[in-house]
Every structure is written in structure tokens, then in C-alpha cells.
PDB file of C-alpha atoms in Angstrom:
ATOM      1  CA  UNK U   1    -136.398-126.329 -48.750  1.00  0.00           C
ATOM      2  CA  UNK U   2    -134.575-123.245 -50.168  1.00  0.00           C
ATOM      3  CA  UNK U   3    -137.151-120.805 -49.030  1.00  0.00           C
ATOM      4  CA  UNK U   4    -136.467-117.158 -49.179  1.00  0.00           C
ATOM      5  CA  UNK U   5    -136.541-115.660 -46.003  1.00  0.00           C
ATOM      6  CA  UNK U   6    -133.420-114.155 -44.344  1.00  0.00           C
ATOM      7  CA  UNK U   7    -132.094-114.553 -41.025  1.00  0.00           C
ATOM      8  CA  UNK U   8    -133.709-112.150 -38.669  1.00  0.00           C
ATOM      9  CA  UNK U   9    -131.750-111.079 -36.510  1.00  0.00           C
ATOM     10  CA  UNK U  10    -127.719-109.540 -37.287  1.00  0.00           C
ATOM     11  CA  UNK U  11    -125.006-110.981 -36.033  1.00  0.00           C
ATOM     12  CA  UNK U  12    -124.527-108.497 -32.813  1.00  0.00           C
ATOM     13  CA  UNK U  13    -128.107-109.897 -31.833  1.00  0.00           C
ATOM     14  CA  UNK U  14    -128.873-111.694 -28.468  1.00  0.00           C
ATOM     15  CA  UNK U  15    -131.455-114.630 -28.383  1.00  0.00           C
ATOM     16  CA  UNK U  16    -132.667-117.149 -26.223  1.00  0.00           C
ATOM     17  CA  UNK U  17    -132.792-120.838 -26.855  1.00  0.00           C
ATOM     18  CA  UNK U  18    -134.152-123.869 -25.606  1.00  0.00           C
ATOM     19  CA  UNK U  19    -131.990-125.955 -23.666  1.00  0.00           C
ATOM     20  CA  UNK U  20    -129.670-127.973 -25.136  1.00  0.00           C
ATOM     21  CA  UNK U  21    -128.979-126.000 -28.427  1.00  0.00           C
ATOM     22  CA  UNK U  22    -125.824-125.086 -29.539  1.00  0.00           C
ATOM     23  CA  UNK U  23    -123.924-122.003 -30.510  1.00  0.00           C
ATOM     24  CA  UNK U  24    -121.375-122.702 -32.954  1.00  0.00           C
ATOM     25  CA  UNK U  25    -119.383-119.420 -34.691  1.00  0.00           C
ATOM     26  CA  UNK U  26    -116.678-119.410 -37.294  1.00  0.00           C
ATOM     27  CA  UNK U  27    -113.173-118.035 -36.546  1.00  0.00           C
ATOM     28  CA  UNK U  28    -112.942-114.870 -38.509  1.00  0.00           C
ATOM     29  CA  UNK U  29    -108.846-114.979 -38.531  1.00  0.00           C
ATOM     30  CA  UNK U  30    -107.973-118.622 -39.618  1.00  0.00           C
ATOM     31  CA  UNK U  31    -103.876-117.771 -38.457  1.00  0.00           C
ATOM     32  CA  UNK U  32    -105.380-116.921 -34.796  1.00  0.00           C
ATOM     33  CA  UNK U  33    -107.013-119.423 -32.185  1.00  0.00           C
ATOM     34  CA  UNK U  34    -110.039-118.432 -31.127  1.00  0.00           C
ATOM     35  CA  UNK U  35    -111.444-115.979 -28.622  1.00  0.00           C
ATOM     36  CA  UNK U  36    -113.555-116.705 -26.305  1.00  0.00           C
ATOM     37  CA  UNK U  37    -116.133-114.797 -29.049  1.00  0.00           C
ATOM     38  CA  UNK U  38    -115.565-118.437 -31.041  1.00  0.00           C
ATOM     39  CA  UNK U  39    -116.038-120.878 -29.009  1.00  0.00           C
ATOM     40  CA  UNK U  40    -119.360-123.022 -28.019  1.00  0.00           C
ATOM     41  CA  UNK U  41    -121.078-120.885 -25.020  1.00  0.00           C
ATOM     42  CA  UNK U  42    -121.346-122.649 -21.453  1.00  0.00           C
ATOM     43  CA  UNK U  43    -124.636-122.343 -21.066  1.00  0.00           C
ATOM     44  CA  UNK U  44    -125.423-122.933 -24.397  1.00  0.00           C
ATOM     45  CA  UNK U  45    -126.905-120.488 -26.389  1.00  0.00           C
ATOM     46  CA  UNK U  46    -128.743-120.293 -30.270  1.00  0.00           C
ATOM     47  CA  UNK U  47    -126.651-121.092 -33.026  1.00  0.00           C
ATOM     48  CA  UNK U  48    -125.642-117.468 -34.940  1.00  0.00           C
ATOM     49  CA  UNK U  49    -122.917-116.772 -37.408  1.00  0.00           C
ATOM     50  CA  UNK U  50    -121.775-113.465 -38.511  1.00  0.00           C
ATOM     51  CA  UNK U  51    -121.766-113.016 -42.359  1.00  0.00           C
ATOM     52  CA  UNK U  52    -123.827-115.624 -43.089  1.00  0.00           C
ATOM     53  CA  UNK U  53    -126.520-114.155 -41.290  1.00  0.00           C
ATOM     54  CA  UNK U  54    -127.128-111.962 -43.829  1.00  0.00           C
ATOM     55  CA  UNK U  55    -127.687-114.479 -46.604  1.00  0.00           C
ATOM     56  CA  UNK U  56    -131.199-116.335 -47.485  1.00  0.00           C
ATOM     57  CA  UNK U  57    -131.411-119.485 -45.647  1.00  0.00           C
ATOM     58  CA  UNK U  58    -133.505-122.490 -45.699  1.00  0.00           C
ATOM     59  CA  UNK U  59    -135.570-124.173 -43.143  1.00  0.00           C
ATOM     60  CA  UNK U  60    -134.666-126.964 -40.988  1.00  0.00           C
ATOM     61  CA  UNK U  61    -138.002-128.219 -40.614  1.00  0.00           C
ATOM     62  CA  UNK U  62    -138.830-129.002 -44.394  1.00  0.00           C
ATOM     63  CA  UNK U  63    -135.539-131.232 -44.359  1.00  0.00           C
ATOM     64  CA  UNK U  64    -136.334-134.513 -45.522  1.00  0.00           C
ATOM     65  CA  UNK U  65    -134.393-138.220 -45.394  1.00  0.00           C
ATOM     66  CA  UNK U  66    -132.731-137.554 -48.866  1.00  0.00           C
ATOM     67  CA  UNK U  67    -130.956-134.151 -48.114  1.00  0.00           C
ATOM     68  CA  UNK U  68    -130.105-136.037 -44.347  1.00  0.00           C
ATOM     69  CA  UNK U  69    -128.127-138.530 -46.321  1.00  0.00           C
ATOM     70  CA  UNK U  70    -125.772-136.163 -48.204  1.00  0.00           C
ATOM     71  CA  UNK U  71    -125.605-133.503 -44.942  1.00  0.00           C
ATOM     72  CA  UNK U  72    -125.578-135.818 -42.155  1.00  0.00           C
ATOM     73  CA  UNK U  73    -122.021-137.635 -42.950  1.00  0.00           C
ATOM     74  CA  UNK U  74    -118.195-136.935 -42.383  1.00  0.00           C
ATOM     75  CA  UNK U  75    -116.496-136.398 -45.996  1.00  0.00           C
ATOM     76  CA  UNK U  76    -112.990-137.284 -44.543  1.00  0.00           C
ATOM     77  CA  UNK U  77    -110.450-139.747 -44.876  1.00  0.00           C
ATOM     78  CA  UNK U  78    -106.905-140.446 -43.995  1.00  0.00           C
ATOM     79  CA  UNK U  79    -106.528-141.787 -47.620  1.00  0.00           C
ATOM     80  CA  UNK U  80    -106.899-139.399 -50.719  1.00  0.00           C
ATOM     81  CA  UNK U  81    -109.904-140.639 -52.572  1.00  0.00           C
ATOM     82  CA  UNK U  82    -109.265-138.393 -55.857  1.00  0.00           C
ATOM     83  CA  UNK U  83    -106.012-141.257 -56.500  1.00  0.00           C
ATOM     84  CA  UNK U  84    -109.347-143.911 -57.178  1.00  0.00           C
ATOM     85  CA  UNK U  85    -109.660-141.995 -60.144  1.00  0.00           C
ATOM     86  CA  UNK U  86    -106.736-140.668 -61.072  1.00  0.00           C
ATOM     87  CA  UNK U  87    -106.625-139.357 -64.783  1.00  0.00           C
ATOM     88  CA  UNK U  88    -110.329-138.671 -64.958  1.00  0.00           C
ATOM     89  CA  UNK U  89    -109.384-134.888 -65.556  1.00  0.00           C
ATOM     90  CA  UNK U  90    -107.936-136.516 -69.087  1.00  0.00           C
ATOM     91  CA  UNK U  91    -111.359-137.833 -69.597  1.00  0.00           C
ATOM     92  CA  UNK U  92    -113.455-135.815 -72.614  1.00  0.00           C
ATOM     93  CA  UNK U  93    -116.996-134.015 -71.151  1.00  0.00           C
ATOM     94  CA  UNK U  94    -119.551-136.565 -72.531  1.00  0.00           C
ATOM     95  CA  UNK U  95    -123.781-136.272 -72.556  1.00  0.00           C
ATOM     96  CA  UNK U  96    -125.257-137.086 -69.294  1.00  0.00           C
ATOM     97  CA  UNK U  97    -126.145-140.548 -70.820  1.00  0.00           C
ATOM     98  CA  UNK U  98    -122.809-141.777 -72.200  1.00  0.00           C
ATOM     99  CA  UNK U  99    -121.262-140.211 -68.845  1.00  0.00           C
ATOM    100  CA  UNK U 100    -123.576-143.185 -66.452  1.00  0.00           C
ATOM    101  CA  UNK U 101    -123.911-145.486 -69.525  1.00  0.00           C
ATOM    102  CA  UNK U 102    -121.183-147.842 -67.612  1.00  0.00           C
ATOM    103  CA  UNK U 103    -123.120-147.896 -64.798  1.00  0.00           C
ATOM    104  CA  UNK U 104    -126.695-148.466 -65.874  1.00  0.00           C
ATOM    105  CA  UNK U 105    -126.854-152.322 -64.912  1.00  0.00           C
ATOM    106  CA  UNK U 106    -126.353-151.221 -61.241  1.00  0.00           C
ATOM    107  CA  UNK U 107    -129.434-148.182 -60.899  1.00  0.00           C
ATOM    108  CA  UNK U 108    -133.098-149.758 -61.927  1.00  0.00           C
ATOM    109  CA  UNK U 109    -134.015-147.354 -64.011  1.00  0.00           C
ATOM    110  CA  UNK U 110    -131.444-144.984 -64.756  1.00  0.00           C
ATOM    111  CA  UNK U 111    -132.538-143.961 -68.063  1.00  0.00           C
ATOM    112  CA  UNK U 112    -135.891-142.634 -67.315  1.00  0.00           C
ATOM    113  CA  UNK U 113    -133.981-140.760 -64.086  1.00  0.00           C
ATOM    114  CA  UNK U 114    -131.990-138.906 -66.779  1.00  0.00           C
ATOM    115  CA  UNK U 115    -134.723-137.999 -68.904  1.00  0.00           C
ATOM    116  CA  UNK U 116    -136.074-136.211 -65.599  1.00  0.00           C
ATOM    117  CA  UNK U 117    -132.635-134.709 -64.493  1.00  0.00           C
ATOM    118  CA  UNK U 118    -132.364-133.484 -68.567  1.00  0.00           C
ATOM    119  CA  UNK U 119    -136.050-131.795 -67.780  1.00  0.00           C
ATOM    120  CA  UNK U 120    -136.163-130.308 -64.467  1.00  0.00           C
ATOM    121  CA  UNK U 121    -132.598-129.504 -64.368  1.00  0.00           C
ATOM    122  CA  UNK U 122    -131.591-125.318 -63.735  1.00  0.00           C
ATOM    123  CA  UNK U 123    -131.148-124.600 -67.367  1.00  0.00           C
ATOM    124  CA  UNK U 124    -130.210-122.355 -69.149  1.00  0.00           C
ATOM    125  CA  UNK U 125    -127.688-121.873 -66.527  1.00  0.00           C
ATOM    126  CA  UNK U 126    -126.532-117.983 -65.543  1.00  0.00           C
ATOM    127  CA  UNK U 127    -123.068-119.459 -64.474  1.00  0.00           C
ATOM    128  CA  UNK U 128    -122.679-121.131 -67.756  1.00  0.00           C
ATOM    129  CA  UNK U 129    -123.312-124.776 -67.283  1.00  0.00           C
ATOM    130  CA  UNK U 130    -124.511-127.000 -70.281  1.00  0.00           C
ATOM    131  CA  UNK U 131    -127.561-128.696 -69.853  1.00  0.00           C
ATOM    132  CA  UNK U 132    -125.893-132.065 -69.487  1.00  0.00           C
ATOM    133  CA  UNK U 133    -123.454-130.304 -66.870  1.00  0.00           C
ATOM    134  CA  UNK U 134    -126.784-129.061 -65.010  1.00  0.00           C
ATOM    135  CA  UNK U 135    -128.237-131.990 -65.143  1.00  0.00           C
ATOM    136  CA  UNK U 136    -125.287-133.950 -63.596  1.00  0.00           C
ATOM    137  CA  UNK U 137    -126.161-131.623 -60.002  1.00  0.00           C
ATOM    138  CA  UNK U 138    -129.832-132.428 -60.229  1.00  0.00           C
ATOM    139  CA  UNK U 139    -128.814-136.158 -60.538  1.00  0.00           C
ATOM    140  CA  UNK U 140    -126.720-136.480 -57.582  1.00  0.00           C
ATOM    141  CA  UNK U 141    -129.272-134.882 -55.422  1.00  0.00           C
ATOM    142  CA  UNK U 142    -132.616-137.244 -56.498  1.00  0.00           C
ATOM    143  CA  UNK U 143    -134.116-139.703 -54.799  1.00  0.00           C
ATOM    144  CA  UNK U 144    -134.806-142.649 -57.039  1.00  0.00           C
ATOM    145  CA  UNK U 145    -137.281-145.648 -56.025  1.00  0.00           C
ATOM    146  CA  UNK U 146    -134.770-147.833 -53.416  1.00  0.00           C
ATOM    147  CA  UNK U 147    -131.947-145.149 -52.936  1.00  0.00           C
ATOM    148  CA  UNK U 148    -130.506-142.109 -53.488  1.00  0.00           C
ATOM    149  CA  UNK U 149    -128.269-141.321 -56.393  1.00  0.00           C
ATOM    150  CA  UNK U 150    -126.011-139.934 -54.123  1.00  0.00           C
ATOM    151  CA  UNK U 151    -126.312-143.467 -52.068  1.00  0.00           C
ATOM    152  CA  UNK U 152    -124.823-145.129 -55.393  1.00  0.00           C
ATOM    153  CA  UNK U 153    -121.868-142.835 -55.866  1.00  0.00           C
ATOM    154  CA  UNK U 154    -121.006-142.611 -52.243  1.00  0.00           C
ATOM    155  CA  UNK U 155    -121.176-146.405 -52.211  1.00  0.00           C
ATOM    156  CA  UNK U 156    -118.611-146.852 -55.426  1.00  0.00           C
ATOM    157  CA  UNK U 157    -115.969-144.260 -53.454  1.00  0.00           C
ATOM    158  CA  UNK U 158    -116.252-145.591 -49.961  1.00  0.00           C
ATOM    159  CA  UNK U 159    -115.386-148.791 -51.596  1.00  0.00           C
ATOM    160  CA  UNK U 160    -111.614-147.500 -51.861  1.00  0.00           C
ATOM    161  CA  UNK U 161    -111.513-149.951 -54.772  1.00  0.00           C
ATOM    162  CA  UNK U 162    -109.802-148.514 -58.650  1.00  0.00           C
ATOM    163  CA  UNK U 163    -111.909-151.094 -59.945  1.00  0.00           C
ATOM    164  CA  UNK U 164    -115.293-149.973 -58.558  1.00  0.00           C
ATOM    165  CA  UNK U 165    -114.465-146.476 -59.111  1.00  0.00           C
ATOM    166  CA  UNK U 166    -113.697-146.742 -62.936  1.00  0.00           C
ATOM    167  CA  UNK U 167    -117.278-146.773 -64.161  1.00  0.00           C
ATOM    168  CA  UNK U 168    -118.021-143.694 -62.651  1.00  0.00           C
ATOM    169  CA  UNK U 169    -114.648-141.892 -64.508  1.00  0.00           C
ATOM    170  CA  UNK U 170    -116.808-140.234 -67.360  1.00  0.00           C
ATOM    171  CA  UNK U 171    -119.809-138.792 -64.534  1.00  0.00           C
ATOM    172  CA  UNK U 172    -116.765-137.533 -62.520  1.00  0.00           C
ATOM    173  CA  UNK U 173    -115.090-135.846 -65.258  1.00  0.00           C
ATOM    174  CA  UNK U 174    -118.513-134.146 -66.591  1.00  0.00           C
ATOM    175  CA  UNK U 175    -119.967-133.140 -62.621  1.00  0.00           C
ATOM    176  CA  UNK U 176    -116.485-131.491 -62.103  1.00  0.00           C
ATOM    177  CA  UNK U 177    -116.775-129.683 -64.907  1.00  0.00           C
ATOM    178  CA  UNK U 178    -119.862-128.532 -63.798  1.00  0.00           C
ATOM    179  CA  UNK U 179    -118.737-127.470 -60.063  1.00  0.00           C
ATOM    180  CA  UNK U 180    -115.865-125.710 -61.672  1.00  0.00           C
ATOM    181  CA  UNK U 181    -118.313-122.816 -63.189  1.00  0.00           C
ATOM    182  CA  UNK U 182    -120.087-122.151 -60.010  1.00  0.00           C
ATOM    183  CA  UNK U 183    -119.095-119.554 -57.314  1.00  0.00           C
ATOM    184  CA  UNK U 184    -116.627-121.222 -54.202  1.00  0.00           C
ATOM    185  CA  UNK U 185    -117.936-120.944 -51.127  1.00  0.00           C
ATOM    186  CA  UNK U 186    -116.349-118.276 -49.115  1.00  0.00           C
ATOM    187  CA  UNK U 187    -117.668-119.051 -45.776  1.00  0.00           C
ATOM    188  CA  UNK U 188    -116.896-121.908 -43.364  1.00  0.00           C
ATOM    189  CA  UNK U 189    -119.611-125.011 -44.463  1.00  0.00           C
ATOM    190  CA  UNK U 190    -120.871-127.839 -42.262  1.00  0.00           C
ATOM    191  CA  UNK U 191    -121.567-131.065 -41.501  1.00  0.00           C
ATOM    192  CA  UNK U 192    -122.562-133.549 -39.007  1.00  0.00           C
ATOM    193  CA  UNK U 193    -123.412-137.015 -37.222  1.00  0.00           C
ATOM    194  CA  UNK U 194    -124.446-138.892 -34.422  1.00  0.00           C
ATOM    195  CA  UNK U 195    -120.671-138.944 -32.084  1.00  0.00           C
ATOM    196  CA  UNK U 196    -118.689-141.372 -32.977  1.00  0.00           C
ATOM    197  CA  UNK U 197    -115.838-142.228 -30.972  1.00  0.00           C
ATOM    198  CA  UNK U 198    -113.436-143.784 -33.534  1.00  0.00           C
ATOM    199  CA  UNK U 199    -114.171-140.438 -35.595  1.00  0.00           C
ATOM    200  CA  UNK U 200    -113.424-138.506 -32.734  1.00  0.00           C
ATOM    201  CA  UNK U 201    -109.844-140.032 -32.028  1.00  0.00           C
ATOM    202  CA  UNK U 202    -108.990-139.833 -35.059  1.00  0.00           C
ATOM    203  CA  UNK U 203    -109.579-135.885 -35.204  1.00  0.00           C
ATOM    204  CA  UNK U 204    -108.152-134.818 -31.960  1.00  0.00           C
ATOM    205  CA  UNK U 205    -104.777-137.124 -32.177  1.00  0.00           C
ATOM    206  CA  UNK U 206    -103.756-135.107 -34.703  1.00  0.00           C
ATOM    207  CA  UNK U 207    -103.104-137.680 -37.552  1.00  0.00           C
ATOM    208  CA  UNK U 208    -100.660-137.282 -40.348  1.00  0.00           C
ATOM    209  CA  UNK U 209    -102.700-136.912 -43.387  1.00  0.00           C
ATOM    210  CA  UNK U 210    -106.355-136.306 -43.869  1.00  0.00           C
ATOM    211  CA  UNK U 211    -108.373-135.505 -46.692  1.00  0.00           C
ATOM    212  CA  UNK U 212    -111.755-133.996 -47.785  1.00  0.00           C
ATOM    213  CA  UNK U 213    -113.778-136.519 -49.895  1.00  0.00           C
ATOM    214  CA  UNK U 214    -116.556-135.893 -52.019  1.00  0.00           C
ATOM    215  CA  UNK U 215    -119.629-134.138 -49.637  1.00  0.00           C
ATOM    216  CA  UNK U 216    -122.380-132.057 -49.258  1.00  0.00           C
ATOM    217  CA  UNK U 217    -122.322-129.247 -46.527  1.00  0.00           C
ATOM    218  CA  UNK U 218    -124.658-126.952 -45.599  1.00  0.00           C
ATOM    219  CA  UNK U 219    -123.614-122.898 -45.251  1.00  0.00           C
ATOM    220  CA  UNK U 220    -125.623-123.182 -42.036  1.00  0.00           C
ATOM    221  CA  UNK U 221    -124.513-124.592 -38.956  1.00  0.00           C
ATOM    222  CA  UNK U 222    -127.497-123.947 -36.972  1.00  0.00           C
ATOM    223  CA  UNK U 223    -129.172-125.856 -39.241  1.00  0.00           C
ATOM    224  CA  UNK U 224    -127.256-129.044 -38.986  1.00  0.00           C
ATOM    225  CA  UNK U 225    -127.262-129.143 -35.365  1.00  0.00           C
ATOM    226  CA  UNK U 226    -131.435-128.182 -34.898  1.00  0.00           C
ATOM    227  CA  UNK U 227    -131.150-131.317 -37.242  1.00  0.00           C
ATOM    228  CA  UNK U 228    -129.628-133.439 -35.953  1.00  0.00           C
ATOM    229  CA  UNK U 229    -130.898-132.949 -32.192  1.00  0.00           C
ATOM    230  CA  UNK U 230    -134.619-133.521 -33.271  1.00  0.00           C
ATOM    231  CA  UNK U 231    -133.700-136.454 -35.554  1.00  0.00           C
ATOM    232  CA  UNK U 232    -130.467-138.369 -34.582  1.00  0.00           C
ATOM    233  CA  UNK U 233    -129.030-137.843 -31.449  1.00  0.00           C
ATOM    234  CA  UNK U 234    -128.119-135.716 -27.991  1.00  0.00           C
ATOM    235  CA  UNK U 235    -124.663-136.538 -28.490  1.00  0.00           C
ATOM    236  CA  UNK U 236    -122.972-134.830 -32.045  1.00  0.00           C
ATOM    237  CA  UNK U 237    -120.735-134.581 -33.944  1.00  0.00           C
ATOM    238  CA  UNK U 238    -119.832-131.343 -36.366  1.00  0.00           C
ATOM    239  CA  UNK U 239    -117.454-130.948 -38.518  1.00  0.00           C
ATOM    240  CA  UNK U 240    -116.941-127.029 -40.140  1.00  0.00           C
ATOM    241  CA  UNK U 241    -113.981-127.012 -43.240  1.00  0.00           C
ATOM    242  CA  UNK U 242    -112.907-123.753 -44.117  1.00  0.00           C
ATOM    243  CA  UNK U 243    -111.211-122.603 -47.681  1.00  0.00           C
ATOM    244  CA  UNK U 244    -111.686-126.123 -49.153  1.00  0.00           C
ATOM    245  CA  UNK U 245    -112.445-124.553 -52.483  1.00  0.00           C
ATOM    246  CA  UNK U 246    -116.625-125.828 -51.842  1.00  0.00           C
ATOM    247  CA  UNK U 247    -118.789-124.675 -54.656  1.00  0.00           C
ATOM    248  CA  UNK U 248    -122.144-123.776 -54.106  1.00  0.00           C
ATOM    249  CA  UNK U 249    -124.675-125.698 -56.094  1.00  0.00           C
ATOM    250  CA  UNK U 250    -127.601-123.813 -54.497  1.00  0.00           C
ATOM    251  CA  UNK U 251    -130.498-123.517 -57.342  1.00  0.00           C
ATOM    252  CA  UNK U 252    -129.452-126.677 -58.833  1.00  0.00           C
ATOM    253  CA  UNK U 253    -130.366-129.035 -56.490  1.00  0.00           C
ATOM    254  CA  UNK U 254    -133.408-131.469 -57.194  1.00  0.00           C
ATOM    255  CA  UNK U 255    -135.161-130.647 -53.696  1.00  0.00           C
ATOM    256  CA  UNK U 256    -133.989-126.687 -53.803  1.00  0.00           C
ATOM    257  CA  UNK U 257    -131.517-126.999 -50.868  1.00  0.00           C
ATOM    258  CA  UNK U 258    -129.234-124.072 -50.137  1.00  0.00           C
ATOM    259  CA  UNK U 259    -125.575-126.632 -50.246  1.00  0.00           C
ATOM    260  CA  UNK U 260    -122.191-126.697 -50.874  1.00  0.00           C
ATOM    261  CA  UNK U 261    -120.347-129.798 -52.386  1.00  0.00           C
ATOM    262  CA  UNK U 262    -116.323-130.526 -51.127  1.00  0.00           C
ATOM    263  CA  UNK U 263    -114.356-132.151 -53.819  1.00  0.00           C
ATOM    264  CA  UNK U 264    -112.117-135.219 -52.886  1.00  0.00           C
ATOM    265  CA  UNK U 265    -108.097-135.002 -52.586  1.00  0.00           C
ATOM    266  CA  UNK U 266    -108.012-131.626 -50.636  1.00  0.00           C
ATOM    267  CA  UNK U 267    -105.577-131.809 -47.838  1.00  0.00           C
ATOM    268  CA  UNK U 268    -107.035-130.824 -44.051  1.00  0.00           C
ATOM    269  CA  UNK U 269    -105.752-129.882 -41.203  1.00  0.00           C
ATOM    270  CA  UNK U 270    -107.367-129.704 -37.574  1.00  0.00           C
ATOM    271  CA  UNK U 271    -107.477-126.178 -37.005  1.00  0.00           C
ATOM    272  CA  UNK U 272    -109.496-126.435 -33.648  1.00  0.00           C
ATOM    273  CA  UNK U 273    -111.892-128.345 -31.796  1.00  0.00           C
ATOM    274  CA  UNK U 274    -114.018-127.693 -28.983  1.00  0.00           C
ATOM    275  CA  UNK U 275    -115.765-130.372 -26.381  1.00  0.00           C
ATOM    276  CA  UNK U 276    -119.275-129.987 -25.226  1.00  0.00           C
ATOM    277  CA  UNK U 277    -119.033-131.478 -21.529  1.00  0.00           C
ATOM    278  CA  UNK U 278    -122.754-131.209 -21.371  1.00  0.00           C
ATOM    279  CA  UNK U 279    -123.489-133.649 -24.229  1.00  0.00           C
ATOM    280  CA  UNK U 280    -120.327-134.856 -25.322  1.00  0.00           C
ATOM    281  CA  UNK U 281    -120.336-133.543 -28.131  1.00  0.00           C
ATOM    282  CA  UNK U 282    -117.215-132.434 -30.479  1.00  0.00           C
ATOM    283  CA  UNK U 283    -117.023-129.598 -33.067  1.00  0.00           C
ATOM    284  CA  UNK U 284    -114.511-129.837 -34.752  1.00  0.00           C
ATOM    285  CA  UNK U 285    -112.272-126.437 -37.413  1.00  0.00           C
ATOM    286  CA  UNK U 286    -111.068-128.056 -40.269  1.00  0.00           C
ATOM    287  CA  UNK U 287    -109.279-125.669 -42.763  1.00  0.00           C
ATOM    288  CA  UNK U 288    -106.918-126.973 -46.419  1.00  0.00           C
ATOM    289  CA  UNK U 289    -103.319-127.016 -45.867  1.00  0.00           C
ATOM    290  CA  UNK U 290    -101.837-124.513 -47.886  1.00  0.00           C
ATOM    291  CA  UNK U 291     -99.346-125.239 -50.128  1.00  0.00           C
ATOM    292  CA  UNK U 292     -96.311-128.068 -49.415  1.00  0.00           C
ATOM    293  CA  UNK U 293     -97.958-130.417 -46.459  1.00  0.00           C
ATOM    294  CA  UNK U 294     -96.557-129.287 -42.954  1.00  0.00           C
ATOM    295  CA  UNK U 295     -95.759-131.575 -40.461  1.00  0.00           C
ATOM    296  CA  UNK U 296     -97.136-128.276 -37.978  1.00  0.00           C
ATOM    297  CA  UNK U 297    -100.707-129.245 -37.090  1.00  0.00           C
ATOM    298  CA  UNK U 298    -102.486-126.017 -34.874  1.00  0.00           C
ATOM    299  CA  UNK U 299    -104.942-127.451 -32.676  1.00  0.00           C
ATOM    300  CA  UNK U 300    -106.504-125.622 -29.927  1.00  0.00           C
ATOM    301  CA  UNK U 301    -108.619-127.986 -27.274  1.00  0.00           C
ATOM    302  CA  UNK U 302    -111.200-126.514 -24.501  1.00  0.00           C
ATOM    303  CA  UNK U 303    -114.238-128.154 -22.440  1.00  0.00           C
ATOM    304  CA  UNK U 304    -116.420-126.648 -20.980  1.00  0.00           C
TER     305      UNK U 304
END
């Protein structure tokens, strides 16, 4: 992935679609609800976004299982994640090898997938990152001979457990450091799933407290969807967060993905959601709380 060709067509453009696509847009006020210009089309048209149009973009077709892994899941929670390692920020920034030294016994191989990340890695970096810092990216995003990397971390946080999380406190501490020198997403960044009901309630009953956990999005919603219709299911799921402080790690990614990576502990709030009749299918606004938290949730709900 990660080719170079640019959307074709501008935002103001008109195009037909094959049935059953979506068209998803991103509010351009977050303190408004949307128009009837942001909202899911009845019937549906081709995905198209407005800015983002006019950045490179990638092609769906060359995604592969790996990069569906990291896209193709919900980085929410009603719990705040970052509290599993609390104090990490207190941690020193270590080599790439003392950073995942506590956790070699767990990843067959690990050493000889460090050498690689050390090797291919995007370094030297024009954003500043050290070589270890570089390679900490490239890590996350490589397949290794039973899983992913990213399989392994994800696994250690979705176990909710201080315990599980602690050998991990010295990789956390250095791939922060690494995020932290590359540009924030601007735009609105994506993800998405197969429905799921449970998911679904929980987004549109407007809960107390969520929170963004560690992800990968991609700046292209079109691309999710296309996606997942070919490869998942009818019936979806997407999920857009807006000014959650995303950095792009675009160029630094093992298979050359154009992505964005959420940090944990970010508070979220339900902007708006819209419900695909059609399909039953959900998309759902989420945007960071500023600030205090505020017991004033904004959601705006439509079918079509």
C-alpha cells in the first residue's frame, strides 16, 4: 500500500457507485449538527470527503490481513486504559532491545524481529525520531511468523490487567516518544467492523465515560468501508474520532500504509451517529471532550 496517486476527483465532484456503497463525510463545524450535506445519502452514493481529497491516498485493494487487524477494530472503552500503565511517562527512553527485553519469553523470535525493525526502519527520520524511536513504529506494524506484533500488544491491553501491562512499560514509554515528534492528524480518522450489537448500544445510549484506546485509523473512510464490504460483512460498523490528538505514522509503517495511531486515556464523546436502514449499519462522530468532562453529551440520531 501507500501508493502515490491522488484522489481524482475534488470534493464538489459527482460519481456513481455500485450499489450498496456508502457515502460517509466529516462535519466541517464540530459545535453544529450536521446538514443534510453530512449525513449518509439515501440512495447511497461513493464515499468522498472534502479536504482529504486532496491528499495522496492508498489503495484498498493491496490491503492485506495484517493492516485488517490494526484498521478493522473499535479502539474504545468505557474504562481508561492509559491507568494500566500509569507512570510509564516517568519511565527513561531505552534501546529498542532493553525497551521488549521483558517481554521476549512471550514473541518466538523477537530478537531477530528487532534486528529487522533496526534495518528497514524510516531512518534518519525528517521529524526527528531516533533510530530506536523509528524502529518502535516499524515494530508494531510487522507481521511476525504466528501473529502480528500488534496482536501481542493489543492482547497485553485488552487484558485490563496492571500486571500484564507492566512488561510492556519501557516499549510504551519509548513508542510515545516517538508519536510525540510526528505531525497530529488534523482530519477526522476511521475505523471499522463487522456490526455488533453490544457495540452499538453502548454508543447510542449515551454512556457516561468512554475512552480512546490505543488504535490504528485510516485518514480514509472510503477505504475502510470498500474494505470491509468485500471482506467482512454487509452489515458495518464505522467509527470516525475527531481532534483525538492522532499522529500520523505514514512512511514509517512496515507495509507503507497511509495511518494514524489514537493514544489511550483520551476522553470521547458521541458527537453523532447516523443509521443505515438499508444494511443496518451505524456510523458513528466521535470527537475528545474538551477540557473538565461534561455531563452534556450532543448526539444527533437519523435513519434513513
Amino acid at each position: 500500500m501507500g501508493s502515490s496517486n491522488s484522489h481524482p476527483n475534488s470534493a464538489d465532484a459527482q460519481t456513481e457507485s455500485a450499489p450498496g456503497s456508502y457515502r460517509i463525510e466529516s462535519a466541517s463545524n464540530d459545535s453544529d449538527p450536521p446538514s443534510n450535506q453530512h449525513r449518509i445519502q439515501s440512495p447511497p452514493l461513493k464515499s468522498k470527503l472534502n479536504e482529504m481529497e486532496k491528499s495522496p491516498r492508498s489503495s484498498p485493494v493491496e490491503q492485506n490481513n495484517t493492516t485488517s487487524q490494526r484498521f478493522y477494530r473499535i479502539s474504545i472503552s468505557t474504562l481508561n486504559l492509559l491507568e494500566l500503565v500509569d507512570g510509564y511517562l516517568n519511565e527513561p527512553i531505552v534501546s529498542l532491545e532493553e525497551a521488549l527485553e521483558p517481554v521476549a519469553r512471550t514473541i518466538i523470535g523477537l530478537p531477530t524481529y528487532i534486528e529487522e525493525a533496526k534495518a528497514k526502519c524510516h531512518y534518519p527520520s525528517k521529524h526527528g525520531l531516533s533510530r530506536d524511536e523509528s524502529a518502535a513504529i516499524y515494530i508494531y506494524t510487522m507481521p511476525l511468523k504466528k501473529k502480528t506484533f500488534f496482536d501481542h500488544f493489543q492482547e497485553a491491553w485488552n487484558s485490563r490487567s496492571r500486571s500484564t501491562m507492566k512488561p510492556w512499560v519501557k516499549y510504551v514509554r519509548l513508542f510515545r516518544s516517538a508519536l510525540d515528534k510526528l505531525p497530529r492528524a488534523k482530519d477526522e480518522v476511521w475505523q471499522g467492523m463487522a456490526n455488533d450489537v453490544m457495540l452499538e448500544k453502548m454508543l447510542t445510549s449515551k454512556p457516561p465515560f468512554l475512552y480512546s484506546c490505543l488504535g490504528s485509523c485510516s485518514p480514509w473512510n472510503n477505504e475502510v468501508v470498500d474494505y470491509l464490504q468485500k471482506n467482512v460483512s454487509k452489515n458495518l460498523m464505522i467509527v470516525g474520532y475527531k481532534s483525538v490528538n492522532g499522529r500520523s505514522v505514514t512512511g514509517y509503517t512496515a507495509d507503507q500504509m497511509d495511518e494514524v495511531i489514537i493514544w489511550p486515556g483520551a476522553k470521547l464523546t458521541p458527537k453523532y451517529y447516523v443509521i443505515v436502514k438499508e444494511t443496518s449499519s451505524i456510523i458513528v462522530h466521535l470527537v475528545r471532550q474538551a477540557g473538565k468532562l461534561s455531563c452534556h453529551i450532543f448526539m444527533h440520531f437519523s435513519v434513513y
